[in-house]
XYZ file of C-alpha atoms in Angstrom:
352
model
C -6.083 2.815 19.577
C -5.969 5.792 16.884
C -8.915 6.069 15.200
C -8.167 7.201 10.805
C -9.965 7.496 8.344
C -9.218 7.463 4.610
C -11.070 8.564 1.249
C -11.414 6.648 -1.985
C -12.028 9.081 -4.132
C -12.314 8.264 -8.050
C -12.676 10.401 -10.622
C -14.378 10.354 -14.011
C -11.775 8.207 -15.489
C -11.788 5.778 -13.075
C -8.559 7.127 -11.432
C -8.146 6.708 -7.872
C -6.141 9.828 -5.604
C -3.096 8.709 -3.998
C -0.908 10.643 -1.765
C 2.766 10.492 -0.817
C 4.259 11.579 2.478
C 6.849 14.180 2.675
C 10.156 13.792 4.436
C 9.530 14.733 8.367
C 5.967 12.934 8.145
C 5.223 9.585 9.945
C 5.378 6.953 6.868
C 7.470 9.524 4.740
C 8.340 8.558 1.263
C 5.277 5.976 1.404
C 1.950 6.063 -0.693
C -1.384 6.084 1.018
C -5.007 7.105 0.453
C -5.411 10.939 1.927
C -7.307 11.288 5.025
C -6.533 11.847 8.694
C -7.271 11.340 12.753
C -10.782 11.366 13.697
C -11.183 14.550 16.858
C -13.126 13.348 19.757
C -16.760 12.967 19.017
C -16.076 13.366 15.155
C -17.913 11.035 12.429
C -15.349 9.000 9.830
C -17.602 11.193 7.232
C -16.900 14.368 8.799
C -13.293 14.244 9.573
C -12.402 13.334 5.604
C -14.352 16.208 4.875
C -12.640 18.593 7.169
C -9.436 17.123 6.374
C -8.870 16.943 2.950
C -10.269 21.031 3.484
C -7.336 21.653 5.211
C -4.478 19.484 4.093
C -5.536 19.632 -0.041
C -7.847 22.789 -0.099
C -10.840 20.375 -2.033
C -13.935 19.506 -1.011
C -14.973 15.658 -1.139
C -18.511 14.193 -0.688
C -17.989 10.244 1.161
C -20.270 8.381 -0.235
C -20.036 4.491 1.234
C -17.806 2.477 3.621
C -15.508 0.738 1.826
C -13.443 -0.915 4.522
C -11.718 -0.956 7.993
C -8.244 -2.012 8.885
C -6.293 -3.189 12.720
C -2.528 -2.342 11.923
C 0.101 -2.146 14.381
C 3.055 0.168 14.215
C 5.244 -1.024 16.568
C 3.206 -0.245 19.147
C 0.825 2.318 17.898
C -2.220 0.629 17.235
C -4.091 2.052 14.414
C -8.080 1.518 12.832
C -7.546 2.359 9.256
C -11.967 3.355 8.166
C -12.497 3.663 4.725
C -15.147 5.220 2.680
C -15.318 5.818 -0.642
C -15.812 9.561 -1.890
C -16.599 11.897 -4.909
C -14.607 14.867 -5.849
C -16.331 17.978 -5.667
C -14.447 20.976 -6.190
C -10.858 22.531 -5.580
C -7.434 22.940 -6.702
C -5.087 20.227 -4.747
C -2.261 22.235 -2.259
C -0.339 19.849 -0.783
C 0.348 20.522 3.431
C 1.546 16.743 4.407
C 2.281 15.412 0.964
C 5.136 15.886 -1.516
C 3.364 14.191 -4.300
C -0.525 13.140 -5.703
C -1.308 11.288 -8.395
C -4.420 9.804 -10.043
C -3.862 6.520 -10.745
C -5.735 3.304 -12.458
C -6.693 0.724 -10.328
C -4.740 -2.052 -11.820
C -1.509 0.492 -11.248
C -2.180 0.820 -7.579
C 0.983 -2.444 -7.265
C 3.541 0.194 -8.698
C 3.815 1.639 -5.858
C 4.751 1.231 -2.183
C 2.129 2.088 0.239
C 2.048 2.876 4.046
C 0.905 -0.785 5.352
C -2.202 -0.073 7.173
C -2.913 0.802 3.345
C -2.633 -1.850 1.988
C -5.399 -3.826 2.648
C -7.568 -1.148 0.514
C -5.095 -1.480 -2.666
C -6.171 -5.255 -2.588
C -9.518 -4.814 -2.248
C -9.762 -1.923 -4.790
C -7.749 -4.656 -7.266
C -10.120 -6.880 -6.387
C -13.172 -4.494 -7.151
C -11.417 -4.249 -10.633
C -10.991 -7.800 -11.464
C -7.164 -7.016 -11.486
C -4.383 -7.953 -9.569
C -1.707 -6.345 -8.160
C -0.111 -9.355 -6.073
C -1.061 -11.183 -2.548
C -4.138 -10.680 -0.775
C -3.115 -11.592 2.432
C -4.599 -14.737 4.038
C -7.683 -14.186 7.160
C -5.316 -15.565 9.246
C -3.129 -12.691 9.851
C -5.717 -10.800 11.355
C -5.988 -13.083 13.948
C -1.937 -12.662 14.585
C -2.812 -8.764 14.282
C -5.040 -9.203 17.063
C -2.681 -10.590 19.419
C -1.231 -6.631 19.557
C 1.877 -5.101 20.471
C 2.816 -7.413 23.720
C 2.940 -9.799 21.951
C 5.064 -8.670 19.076
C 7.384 -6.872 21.987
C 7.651 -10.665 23.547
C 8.790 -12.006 20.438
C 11.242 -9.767 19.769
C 12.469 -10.237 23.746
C 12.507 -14.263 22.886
C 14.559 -13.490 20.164
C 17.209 -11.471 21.206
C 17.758 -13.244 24.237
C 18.428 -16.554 21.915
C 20.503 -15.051 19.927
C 22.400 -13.203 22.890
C 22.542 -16.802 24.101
C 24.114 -18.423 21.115
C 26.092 -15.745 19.926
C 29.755 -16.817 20.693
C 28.360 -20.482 19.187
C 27.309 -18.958 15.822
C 30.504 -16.703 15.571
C 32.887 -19.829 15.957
C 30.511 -22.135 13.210
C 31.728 -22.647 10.042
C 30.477 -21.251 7.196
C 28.428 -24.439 5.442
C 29.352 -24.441 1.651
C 25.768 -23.777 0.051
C 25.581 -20.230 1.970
C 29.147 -19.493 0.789
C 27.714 -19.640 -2.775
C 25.105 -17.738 -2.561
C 27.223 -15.064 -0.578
C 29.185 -15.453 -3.900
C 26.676 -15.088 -6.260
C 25.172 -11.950 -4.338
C 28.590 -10.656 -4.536
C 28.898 -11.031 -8.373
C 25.461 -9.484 -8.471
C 26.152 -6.272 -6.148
C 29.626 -5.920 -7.776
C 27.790 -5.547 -11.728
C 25.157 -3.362 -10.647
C 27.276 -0.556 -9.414
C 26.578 -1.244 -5.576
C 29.076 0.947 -3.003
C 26.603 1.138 -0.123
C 25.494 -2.005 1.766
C 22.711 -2.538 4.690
C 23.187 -6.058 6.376
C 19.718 -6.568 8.473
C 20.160 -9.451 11.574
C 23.920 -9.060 10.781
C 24.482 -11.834 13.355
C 28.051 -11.788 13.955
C 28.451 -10.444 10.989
C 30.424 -12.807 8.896
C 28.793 -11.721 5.937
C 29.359 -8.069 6.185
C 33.013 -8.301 6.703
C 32.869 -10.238 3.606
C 31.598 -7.750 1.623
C 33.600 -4.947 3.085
C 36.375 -6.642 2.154
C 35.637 -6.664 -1.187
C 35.258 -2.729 -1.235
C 31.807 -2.067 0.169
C 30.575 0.325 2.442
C 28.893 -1.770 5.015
C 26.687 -1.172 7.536
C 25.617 -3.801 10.107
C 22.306 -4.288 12.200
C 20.780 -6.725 14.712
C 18.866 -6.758 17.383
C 20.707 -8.852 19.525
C 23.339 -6.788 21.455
C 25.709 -9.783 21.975
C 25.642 -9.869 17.944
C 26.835 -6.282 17.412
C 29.561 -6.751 20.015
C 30.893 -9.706 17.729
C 30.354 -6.966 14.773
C 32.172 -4.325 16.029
C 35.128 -6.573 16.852
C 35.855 -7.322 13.566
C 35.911 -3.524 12.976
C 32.126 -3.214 11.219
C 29.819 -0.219 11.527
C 27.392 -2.387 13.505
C 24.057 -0.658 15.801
C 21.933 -2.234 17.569
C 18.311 -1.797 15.846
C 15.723 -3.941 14.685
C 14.165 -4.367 11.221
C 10.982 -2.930 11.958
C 11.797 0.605 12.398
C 15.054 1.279 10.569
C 16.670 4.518 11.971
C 18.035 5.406 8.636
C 17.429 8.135 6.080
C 14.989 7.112 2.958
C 17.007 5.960 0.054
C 20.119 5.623 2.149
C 21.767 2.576 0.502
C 22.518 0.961 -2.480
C 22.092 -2.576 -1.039
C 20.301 -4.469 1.762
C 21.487 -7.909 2.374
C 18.996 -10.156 4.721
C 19.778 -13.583 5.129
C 17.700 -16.021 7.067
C 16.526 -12.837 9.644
C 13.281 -12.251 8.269
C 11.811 -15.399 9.211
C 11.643 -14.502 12.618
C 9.032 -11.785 11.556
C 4.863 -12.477 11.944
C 3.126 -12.817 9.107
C 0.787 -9.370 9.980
C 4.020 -7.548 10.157
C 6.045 -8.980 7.014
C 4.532 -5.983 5.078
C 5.295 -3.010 7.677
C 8.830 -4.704 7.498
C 9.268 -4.939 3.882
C 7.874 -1.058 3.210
C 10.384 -0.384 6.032
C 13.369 -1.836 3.554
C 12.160 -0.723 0.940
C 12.249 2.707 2.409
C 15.950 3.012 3.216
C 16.395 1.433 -0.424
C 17.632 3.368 -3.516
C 15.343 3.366 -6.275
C 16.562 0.859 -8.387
C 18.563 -0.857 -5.523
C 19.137 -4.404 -4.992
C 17.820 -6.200 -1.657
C 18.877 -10.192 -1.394
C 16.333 -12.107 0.886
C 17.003 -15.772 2.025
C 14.350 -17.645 4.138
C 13.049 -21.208 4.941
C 10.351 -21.974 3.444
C 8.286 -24.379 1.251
C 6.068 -25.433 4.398
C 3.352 -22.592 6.055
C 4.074 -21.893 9.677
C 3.517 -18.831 12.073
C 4.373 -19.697 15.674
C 6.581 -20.408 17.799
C 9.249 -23.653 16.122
C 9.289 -26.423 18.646
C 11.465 -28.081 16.472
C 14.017 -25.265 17.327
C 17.100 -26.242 19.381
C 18.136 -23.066 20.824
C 16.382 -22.041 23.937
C 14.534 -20.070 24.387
C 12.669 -21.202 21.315
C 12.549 -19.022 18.494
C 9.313 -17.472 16.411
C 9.712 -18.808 12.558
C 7.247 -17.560 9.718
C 7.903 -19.855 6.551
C 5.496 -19.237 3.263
C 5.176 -22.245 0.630
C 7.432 -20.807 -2.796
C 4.356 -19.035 -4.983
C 3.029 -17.682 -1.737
C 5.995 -15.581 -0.655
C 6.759 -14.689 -4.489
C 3.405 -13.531 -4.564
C 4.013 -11.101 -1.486
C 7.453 -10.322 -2.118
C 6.326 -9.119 -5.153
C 4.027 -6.265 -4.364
C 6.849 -4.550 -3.125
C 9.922 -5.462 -4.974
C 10.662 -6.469 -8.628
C 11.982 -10.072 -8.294
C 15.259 -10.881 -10.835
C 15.623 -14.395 -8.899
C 14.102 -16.554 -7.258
C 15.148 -19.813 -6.684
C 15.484 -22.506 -3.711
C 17.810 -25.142 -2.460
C 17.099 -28.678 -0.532
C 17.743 -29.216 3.334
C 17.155 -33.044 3.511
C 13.752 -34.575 3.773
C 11.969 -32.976 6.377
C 13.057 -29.662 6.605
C 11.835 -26.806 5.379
C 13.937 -25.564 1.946
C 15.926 -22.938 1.541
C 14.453 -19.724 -0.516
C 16.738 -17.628 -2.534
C 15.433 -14.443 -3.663
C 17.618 -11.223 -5.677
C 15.095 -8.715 -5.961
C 15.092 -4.847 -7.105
C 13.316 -1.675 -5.545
């Protein structure tokens, strides 16, 4: 476990300092509260006050705890402490940032932050009587807790399904309801200007040979390896890579297209995932998301007929709006019946 800590500091107008990675950095392009690693045998207190010395030249007096916050990346475990602090003196000179800003509380939304962040957004909302989107539930930081094996044996579960069923979903036919909203994505990528498309859990990649033949400049990802075989058959640009750590360059594409692929992501790690998209997304960009939903689940599906069993998170509708929503503008949202039973379908055209 790394050890962090991270400095609230407000100024006279109620502004709160944010800072913004630069390109090269861990988390580039993302938003976070300045701070750094605690050295061995170093105070939370202490290290903010030597490190916002050395990477912004200012001195800062912490005042009060304000918070602490588990968050895995990948499989770097990180402790996220808090404390709120006063500006004291010195001119800001940026070493790890590109970018500060002093913003108001109830602006903090606006922008995307590094996850292990964004706990202390909430809160600081919260403090304000504002609100900047979902709060997320005290049950994810029981699924937080469960740590990086088990995240790594979900992801093993899963592509060994897929690798499993991969020949079976390449010879299915396409059932009508996901033809039209493949259409209607299409109309919308086609009057927005879109050349560049990212298909996340491409599958066999059906849908990404649909939209390159209609011009776009596709590129194809999944984590199962049986799945980008099927890909690169039909002559796609397909990798093998998983949604959590996209090996692209920020504000790569014009598009991301991710149809019923990030349901198979834990509720704790939906928000490293969507920062992650919204990374490699042009500002202004479209990203389509389709997921089950309109039920609350987090576990393993026993319901599931492939084997092995798969790992499904579904949100009820306002729930997942309300997430979505702290990182993307949403245009559309609407959702489509499966038969009494099952979960519906979510349908959601959102903008970065």
């Amino acid at each position: 476990m790394i050890q962090v800590a991270a400095a609230i500091i407000e100024n006279e107008q109620g502004q709160v300092l944010i800072a913004r990675k630069k390109p090269g950095k861990p988390q580039a392009g993302l938003w976070e509260f300045p701070g750094g690693k605690l050295e061995s045998g170093e105070s939370p207190i202490d290290c903010l006050k030597r490190e916002l010395r050395e990477e912004m030249q200012i001195t800062i007096e912490p005042y009060a705890w304000f918070g602490t916050n588990d968050h895995h990346y990948g499989e770097k475990h990180i402790r996220l402490i808090a404390y709120k602090a006063r500006f004291i003196d010195g001119t800001i000179q940026l070493v790890d940032h590109d970018e500060v800003r002093w913003v108001k509380r109830h602006e903090l939304g606006e922008y995307a932050f590094a996850p292990a962040d964004v706990k202390f957004v909430e809160m600081l909302a919260a403090e304000a009587g504002c609100s900047i989107g979902h709060a997320r539930p005290a049950e994810d930081a029981t699924v937080v807790e469960r740590g990086i094996g088990e995240l790594s044996s979900i992801k093993s579960t899963l592509k060994q399904a897929y690798d499993n069923h991969a020949d079976l979903r390449n010879a299915a036919e396409l059932e009508g309801w996901k033809a039209e909203e493949r259409d209607n994505v299409l109309n919308a990528f086609q009057s927005n200007d879109v050349h560049s498309v990212l298909e996340i859990g491409a599958g066999p990649g059906r849908d990404s040979l649909f939209f390159k033949k209609h011009g776009f400049d596709v590129t194809a990802v999944d984590l199962s390896e049986e799945m980008v075989r099927l890909c690169r058959q039909k002559g796609l640009s397909a990798r093998v890579m998983d949604f959590y750590h996209l090996e692209f360059a920020d504000r790569s594409f014009d598009a991301v297209y991710a149809m019923n692929c990030l349901l198979h992501v834990p509720k704790a790690q939906l928000p490293g995932v969507l920062t992650e998209i919204k990374r490699v997304l042009k500002p202004g960009g479209l990203f389509y998301l389709g997921l089950y939903g309109g039920m609350s689940t987090d576990g393993i599906w026993e319901q599931d007929t492939y084997e092995p069993k798969r790992y499904f998170a579904m949100y009820p509708d306002e729930e997942i709006q309300r997430i979505i929503q702290i990182y993307f503008q949403m245009e559309n949202f609407h959702t489509r019946d499966m038969g009494e039973g099952s979960p519906h379908f979510q349908g959601m055209l959102l903008r970065n």
